[in-house]
Tab-separated table of C-alpha atoms in Angstrom:
chain	number	residue	atom	x	y	z
A	1	MET	CA	90.690	89.979	86.950
A	2	LYS	CA	93.202	91.248	89.360
A	3	ILE	CA	92.894	90.709	93.034
A	4	GLY	CA	94.849	92.376	95.870
A	5	ILE	CA	95.105	90.772	99.273
A	6	LEU	CA	95.835	93.487	101.835
A	7	SER	CA	97.979	91.691	104.473
A	8	GLN	CA	101.168	92.147	106.337
A	9	ASP	CA	102.620	88.714	105.484
A	10	ILE	CA	101.886	86.181	102.806
A	11	GLY	CA	103.422	83.595	105.186
A	12	LEU	CA	100.300	83.942	107.415
A	13	TYR	CA	98.042	80.932	106.883
A	14	SER	CA	94.914	82.894	106.117
A	15	THR	CA	96.742	85.166	103.694
A	16	ARG	CA	98.495	82.218	101.980
A	17	ARG	CA	95.323	80.240	101.577
A	18	LEU	CA	93.465	83.216	100.019
A	19	TYR	CA	96.406	83.755	97.656
A	20	GLU	CA	96.435	79.996	96.683
A	21	ALA	CA	92.657	79.951	96.214
A	22	SER	CA	92.726	82.978	93.995
A	23	VAL	CA	95.663	81.812	91.827
A	24	GLU	CA	94.038	78.308	91.452
A	25	ARG	CA	90.994	80.074	89.888
A	26	GLY	CA	93.299	81.748	87.390
A	27	TYR	CA	93.359	85.260	88.798
A	28	ASP	CA	96.291	87.639	88.752
A	29	THR	CA	96.906	87.971	92.536
A	30	GLU	CA	99.173	90.147	94.686
A	31	VAL	CA	99.676	90.344	98.485
A	32	VAL	CA	100.454	93.910	99.474
A	33	SER	CA	101.141	95.344	102.882
A	34	TYR	CA	98.584	98.014	103.692
A	35	LEU	CA	101.075	99.640	105.911
A	36	LYS	CA	103.319	100.120	103.030
A	37	CYS	CA	100.669	101.753	100.966
A	38	TYR	CA	100.592	105.547	100.545
A	39	MET	CA	97.845	107.701	99.103
A	40	ASN	CA	97.499	110.707	96.817
A	41	ILE	CA	94.218	112.499	97.611
A	42	ALA	CA	93.087	114.911	94.911
A	43	LYS	CA	89.928	116.076	93.271
A	44	SER	CA	88.201	113.314	91.338
A	45	ARG	CA	91.392	111.257	91.124
A	46	PRO	CA	92.092	109.097	94.115
A	47	ARG	CA	95.387	107.183	93.720
A	48	ILE	CA	97.256	104.665	95.898
A	49	PHE	CA	100.791	103.429	95.700
A	50	ALA	CA	103.224	100.905	97.233
A	51	SER	CA	106.991	100.751	96.538
A	52	GLY	CA	106.728	103.451	93.947
A	53	GLN	CA	104.067	101.703	91.929
A	54	GLU	CA	100.478	102.754	91.529
A	55	LEU	CA	98.069	99.997	92.502
A	56	HIS	CA	95.101	98.966	90.451
A	57	TYR	CA	92.889	96.029	91.452
A	58	ASP	CA	89.404	94.864	90.538
A	59	ILE	CA	88.920	93.321	93.956
A	60	ILE	CA	90.653	93.724	97.290
A	61	ILE	CA	90.415	91.361	100.245
A	62	PRO	CA	91.383	93.227	103.420
A	63	ARG	CA	93.154	91.343	106.220
A	64	ILE	CA	93.523	94.257	108.595
A	65	ALA	CA	95.097	93.688	112.036
A	66	ALA	CA	93.211	95.146	114.956
A	67	SER	CA	96.125	97.341	116.014
A	68	TRP	CA	96.170	99.015	112.515
A	69	THR	CA	92.430	99.407	111.899
A	70	PHE	CA	92.523	103.182	111.433
A	71	TYR	CA	95.216	103.146	108.707
A	72	GLY	CA	94.075	99.858	107.217
A	73	ALA	CA	90.495	101.151	106.864
A	74	ALA	CA	91.893	104.431	105.250
A	75	VAL	CA	93.672	102.282	102.614
A	76	VAL	CA	90.539	100.285	101.944
A	77	ARG	CA	88.518	103.481	101.598
A	78	GLN	CA	91.002	104.835	99.035
A	79	PHE	CA	90.558	101.671	96.937
A	80	GLU	CA	86.770	102.082	97.208
A	81	LEU	CA	87.052	105.630	95.842
A	82	LYS	CA	88.888	104.233	92.860
A	83	GLY	CA	85.932	101.935	92.212
A	84	THR	CA	87.600	98.705	93.566
A	85	LEU	CA	85.273	96.116	95.054
A	86	SER	CA	86.224	95.155	98.625
A	87	ALA	CA	85.344	91.978	100.443
A	88	ASN	CA	84.359	94.249	103.400
A	89	SER	CA	83.839	98.003	103.174
A	90	SER	CA	86.087	100.375	105.135
A	91	ALA	CA	83.051	101.473	107.116
A	92	SER	CA	82.041	98.025	108.046
A	93	ILE	CA	85.518	97.076	109.202
A	94	SER	CA	85.783	100.200	111.448
A	95	ARG	CA	82.239	99.457	112.728
A	96	ALA	CA	83.045	95.831	113.639
A	97	ARG	CA	86.431	96.652	115.202
A	98	ASP	CA	84.807	99.117	117.590
A	99	LYS	CA	83.505	96.519	120.033
A	100	LEU	CA	81.266	98.917	121.869
A	101	ARG	CA	79.754	100.283	118.727
A	102	ALA	CA	79.254	96.908	117.294
A	103	LEU	CA	77.407	95.685	120.424
A	104	GLN	CA	75.222	98.755	120.369
A	105	ILE	CA	74.258	98.218	116.722
A	106	MET	CA	73.601	94.544	117.156
A	107	GLY	CA	71.621	94.978	120.307
A	108	ASN	CA	69.495	97.715	118.644
A	109	SER	CA	68.889	95.358	115.758
A	110	GLY	CA	67.521	92.611	117.908
A	111	VAL	CA	70.627	90.375	118.002
A	112	GLU	CA	70.843	88.556	121.338
A	113	MET	CA	74.092	88.852	123.350
A	114	PRO	CA	75.193	88.722	126.929
A	115	VAL	CA	74.026	91.637	129.068
A	116	THR	CA	76.719	94.234	128.850
A	117	GLY	CA	77.695	97.339	130.828
A	118	TYR	CA	80.088	100.098	129.935
A	119	VAL	CA	81.412	102.728	132.426
A	120	HIS	CA	83.721	105.688	132.365
A	121	PHE	CA	83.908	107.118	135.891
A	122	SER	CA	85.195	104.880	138.710
A	123	ARG	CA	82.525	106.013	141.038
A	124	ASP	CA	79.949	104.405	138.793
A	125	ILE	CA	81.549	100.891	138.727
A	126	ARG	CA	79.236	99.348	141.357
A	127	ALA	CA	76.206	100.857	139.710
A	128	VAL	CA	77.029	99.407	136.300
A	129	LEU	CA	77.800	96.049	137.798
A	130	GLU	CA	74.290	96.002	139.287
A	131	THR	CA	72.767	96.609	135.943
A	132	VAL	CA	74.665	93.618	134.569
A	133	GLY	CA	73.445	91.272	137.296
A	134	GLU	CA	75.059	88.905	139.744
A	135	PRO	CA	78.742	87.715	139.778
A	136	PRO	CA	80.597	86.185	138.324
A	137	PHE	CA	81.463	88.796	135.661
A	138	VAL	CA	83.422	88.702	132.445
A	139	ILE	CA	85.528	91.885	132.111
A	140	LYS	CA	86.912	92.767	128.748
A	141	SER	CA	89.244	95.492	127.426
A	142	LEU	CA	87.942	97.016	124.206
A	143	GLU	CA	91.536	96.878	122.936
A	144	GLY	CA	91.908	93.184	123.484
A	145	THR	CA	91.737	90.606	120.710
A	146	GLN	CA	91.730	86.727	120.427
A	147	GLY	CA	90.731	86.231	124.000
A	148	ARG	CA	93.434	88.477	125.415
A	149	GLY	CA	92.383	91.309	127.792
A	150	VAL	CA	89.459	89.057	129.000
A	151	ILE	CA	89.135	87.983	132.663
A	152	LEU	CA	86.530	86.233	134.822
A	153	VAL	CA	85.971	87.508	138.338
A	154	GLU	CA	83.900	85.652	140.850
A	155	THR	CA	82.836	88.361	143.298
A	156	LEU	CA	81.617	91.978	143.178
A	157	GLU	CA	84.693	93.147	145.189
A	158	ALA	CA	87.007	91.357	142.714
A	159	ALA	CA	85.178	92.947	139.757
A	160	VAL	CA	85.383	96.467	141.202
A	161	GLY	CA	89.200	95.948	141.980
A	162	ALA	CA	89.943	94.631	138.479
A	163	ILE	CA	88.041	97.417	136.662
A	164	GLU	CA	89.700	100.147	138.879
A	165	ALA	CA	93.156	98.610	138.020
A	166	MET	CA	92.319	98.481	134.258
A	167	LYS	CA	91.032	102.022	134.395
A	168	LYS	CA	94.372	103.268	135.751
A	169	LEU	CA	95.977	101.873	132.589
A	170	ASN	CA	93.563	104.028	130.498
A	171	LEU	CA	91.793	101.005	129.138
A	172	ASN	CA	88.179	100.971	128.045
A	173	ILE	CA	86.261	98.246	129.748
A	174	LEU	CA	83.093	96.329	129.049
A	175	VAL	CA	81.481	94.183	131.771
A	176	GLN	CA	79.307	91.211	130.694
A	177	GLU	CA	77.306	88.620	132.462
A	178	PHE	CA	79.016	85.159	132.694
A	179	ILE	CA	76.958	82.415	130.890
A	180	SER	CA	77.812	79.474	133.101
A	181	GLU	CA	75.667	77.041	131.088
A	182	ALA	CA	77.889	77.486	128.022
A	183	ASP	CA	80.359	75.248	129.948
A	184	GLY	CA	83.431	76.805	128.293
A	185	GLU	CA	82.125	76.049	124.845
A	186	ASP	CA	81.388	78.432	121.923
A	187	VAL	CA	80.598	78.162	118.195
A	188	ARG	CA	82.558	79.729	115.453
A	189	ALA	CA	80.786	80.372	112.132
A	190	ILE	CA	82.202	81.859	108.946
A	191	VAL	CA	79.626	83.892	106.996
A	192	VAL	CA	80.328	84.713	103.367
A	193	GLY	CA	77.618	86.827	101.594
A	194	ASP	CA	74.225	85.623	102.862
A	195	LYS	CA	75.190	82.072	104.033
A	196	VAL	CA	77.346	80.277	106.611
A	197	VAL	CA	80.028	78.378	104.729
A	198	ALA	CA	81.709	76.643	107.625
A	199	SER	CA	81.347	76.124	111.373
A	200	MET	CA	82.984	74.382	114.354
A	201	LYS	CA	82.539	74.131	118.051
A	202	ARG	CA	85.450	75.168	120.413
A	203	LYS	CA	86.030	73.915	123.984
A	204	ALA	CA	88.145	75.790	126.539
A	205	LYS	CA	91.043	73.949	128.182
A	206	PRO	CA	90.478	72.776	131.753
A	207	GLY	CA	90.472	75.660	134.174
A	208	ASP	CA	89.756	78.303	131.539
A	209	PHE	CA	86.515	79.751	130.213
A	210	ARG	CA	87.982	81.113	126.819
A	211	ALA	CA	87.566	78.624	124.091
A	212	ASN	CA	90.143	80.090	121.750
A	213	ILE	CA	92.223	77.520	120.025
A	214	HIS	CA	95.452	79.457	120.288
A	215	LEU	CA	94.941	79.650	123.994
A	216	GLY	CA	94.872	75.918	124.359
A	217	GLY	CA	91.251	75.239	123.524
A	218	SER	CA	90.162	72.322	121.325
A	219	SER	CA	87.716	72.226	118.332
A	220	TYR	CA	85.632	69.761	116.560
A	221	LYS	CA	83.182	69.619	113.682
A	222	TYR	CA	79.787	71.114	114.382
A	223	GLU	CA	76.669	71.734	112.366
A	224	LEU	CA	74.783	74.931	113.340
A	225	THR	CA	71.208	74.801	114.517
A	226	GLU	CA	68.736	76.884	112.509
A	227	GLU	CA	68.705	79.547	115.255
A	228	GLU	CA	72.525	79.803	115.301
A	229	GLU	CA	72.741	80.128	111.487
A	230	LYS	CA	70.069	82.788	111.458
A	231	THR	CA	71.807	84.664	114.352
A	232	ALA	CA	75.238	84.579	112.649
A	233	ILE	CA	73.974	85.917	109.355
A	234	THR	CA	71.903	88.691	111.083
A	235	ALA	CA	74.864	89.782	113.126
A	236	VAL	CA	77.064	90.060	110.083
A	237	LYS	CA	74.500	91.890	108.023
A	238	VAL	CA	73.566	94.506	110.638
A	239	LEU	CA	77.271	95.535	110.806
A	240	GLY	CA	77.404	95.769	107.078
A	241	LEU	CA	79.999	93.060	106.562
A	242	SER	CA	80.104	90.432	103.737
A	243	VAL	CA	82.906	88.134	105.008
A	244	ALA	CA	83.142	87.668	108.804
A	245	GLY	CA	83.545	85.216	111.605
A	246	VAL	CA	80.945	85.094	114.347
A	247	ASP	CA	81.461	83.697	117.791
A	248	MET	CA	78.350	82.487	119.650
A	249	ILE	CA	77.456	80.679	122.830
A	250	GLN	CA	74.299	78.852	123.945
A	251	SER	CA	72.367	80.193	127.005
A	252	GLU	CA	69.111	79.395	128.704
A	253	ARG	CA	67.507	82.176	126.662
A	254	GLY	CA	69.037	81.027	123.321
A	255	THR	CA	72.018	81.789	121.021
A	256	LEU	CA	74.046	84.791	122.117
A	257	VAL	CA	76.651	86.591	119.949
A	258	ILE	CA	80.009	87.206	121.653
A	259	GLU	CA	81.920	88.798	118.767
A	260	VAL	CA	82.014	89.448	115.058
A	261	ASN	CA	85.406	89.495	113.367
A	262	SER	CA	85.941	91.205	109.978
A	263	SER	CA	89.196	89.354	109.361
A	264	PRO	CA	88.676	85.856	110.784
A	265	GLY	CA	91.478	83.354	110.958
A	266	LEU	CA	91.020	80.522	108.576
A	267	GLU	CA	93.474	77.875	109.875
A	268	GLY	CA	91.274	76.545	112.726
A	269	ILE	CA	88.009	76.577	110.839
A	270	GLU	CA	89.497	74.968	107.603
A	271	THR	CA	91.451	72.306	109.614
A	272	THR	CA	88.442	71.354	111.751
A	273	SER	CA	85.552	71.680	109.264
A	274	GLU	CA	87.591	70.343	106.308
A	275	ILE	CA	86.014	73.026	104.169
A	276	ASP	CA	87.948	75.230	101.731
A	277	VAL	CA	86.726	78.568	103.221
A	278	ALA	CA	89.377	80.498	101.222
A	279	SER	CA	87.889	79.319	97.868
A	280	GLU	CA	84.328	80.166	99.124
A	281	ILE	CA	85.507	83.683	99.679
A	282	ILE	CA	87.143	84.011	96.235
A	283	LYS	CA	84.023	82.658	94.539
A	284	TYR	CA	81.795	85.027	96.416
A	285	MET	CA	83.995	87.967	95.340
A	286	GLU	CA	83.927	86.679	91.788
A	287	ASP	CA	80.077	86.520	91.773
A	288	SER	CA	79.883	89.953	93.403
A	289	LEU	CA	82.016	91.556	90.788
A	290	SER	CA	80.009	90.029	88.084
A	291	LYS	CA	76.721	91.245	89.549
A	292	GLU	CA	78.203	94.769	90.002
A	293	SER	CA	79.342	94.816	86.361
A	294	LYS	CA	75.961	93.777	85.087
A	295	SER	CA	74.311	96.433	87.278
A	296	ARG	CA	76.591	99.082	85.843
A	297	LYS	CA	75.690	98.053	82.193
A	298	LEU	CA	72.009	98.242	83.139
A	299	ASP	CA	72.442	101.783	84.457
A	300	ILE	CA	74.044	102.815	81.264
């Protein structure tokens, strides 16, 4: 079996761990930059190349950066047309990366999340804030990742000013209710297939409400409640993903999903949980390919 890991850099922790886990299981494994891939689109013969060589893999594991979602998803789609099995489909990657679309899909599927507002015209800012509730508010740029482009505003006037300023930069903005009872903590769960393989709790540094580790937050081992586990798996499934990270917080009305990431970082979760998440992903892909092969034989 040949596995291709679509990533910009093998030196990245998550890429390196997936590569090591795949090689340890005896698979011919390559890391290829999706930005260096180029495609030949022709009738009934999709082809894809890098550095002058045509690429053929049984399995691909996409590690697509948010800033290159469009091209990265196109590369994944080309592999899918060739019959290659992908850890996450091109459609699900695009779906999850569009934060507004992801929230709409999850909300319509019954996944609980913070009350969220979206606005285009500046004249409607106060109206959308009223639909979200009372301040404070969390204001997010749809283009932001890893806690960046997220601010907390304490008053209605501050929220209006912040949104107007971000609108002048042509940013798309979401406004969410602030869940004070979460107390700067959130839960990260890694879902592989139909189960949670690892989880941890993160705590924001003093004076911040974002629990991201790379922003100074801390983490510790944590076992999900039954409700949290069910919520994480449901959120991933309704977006059509197979491998994903889910960020959740606890509120007075239960578990709320903050975000679903189709290329979750592995360093924090593996270090904190002491679970070999990379190997869990490779095992899942191995089983998925085996099931797909059996299904094809039965069709014949």
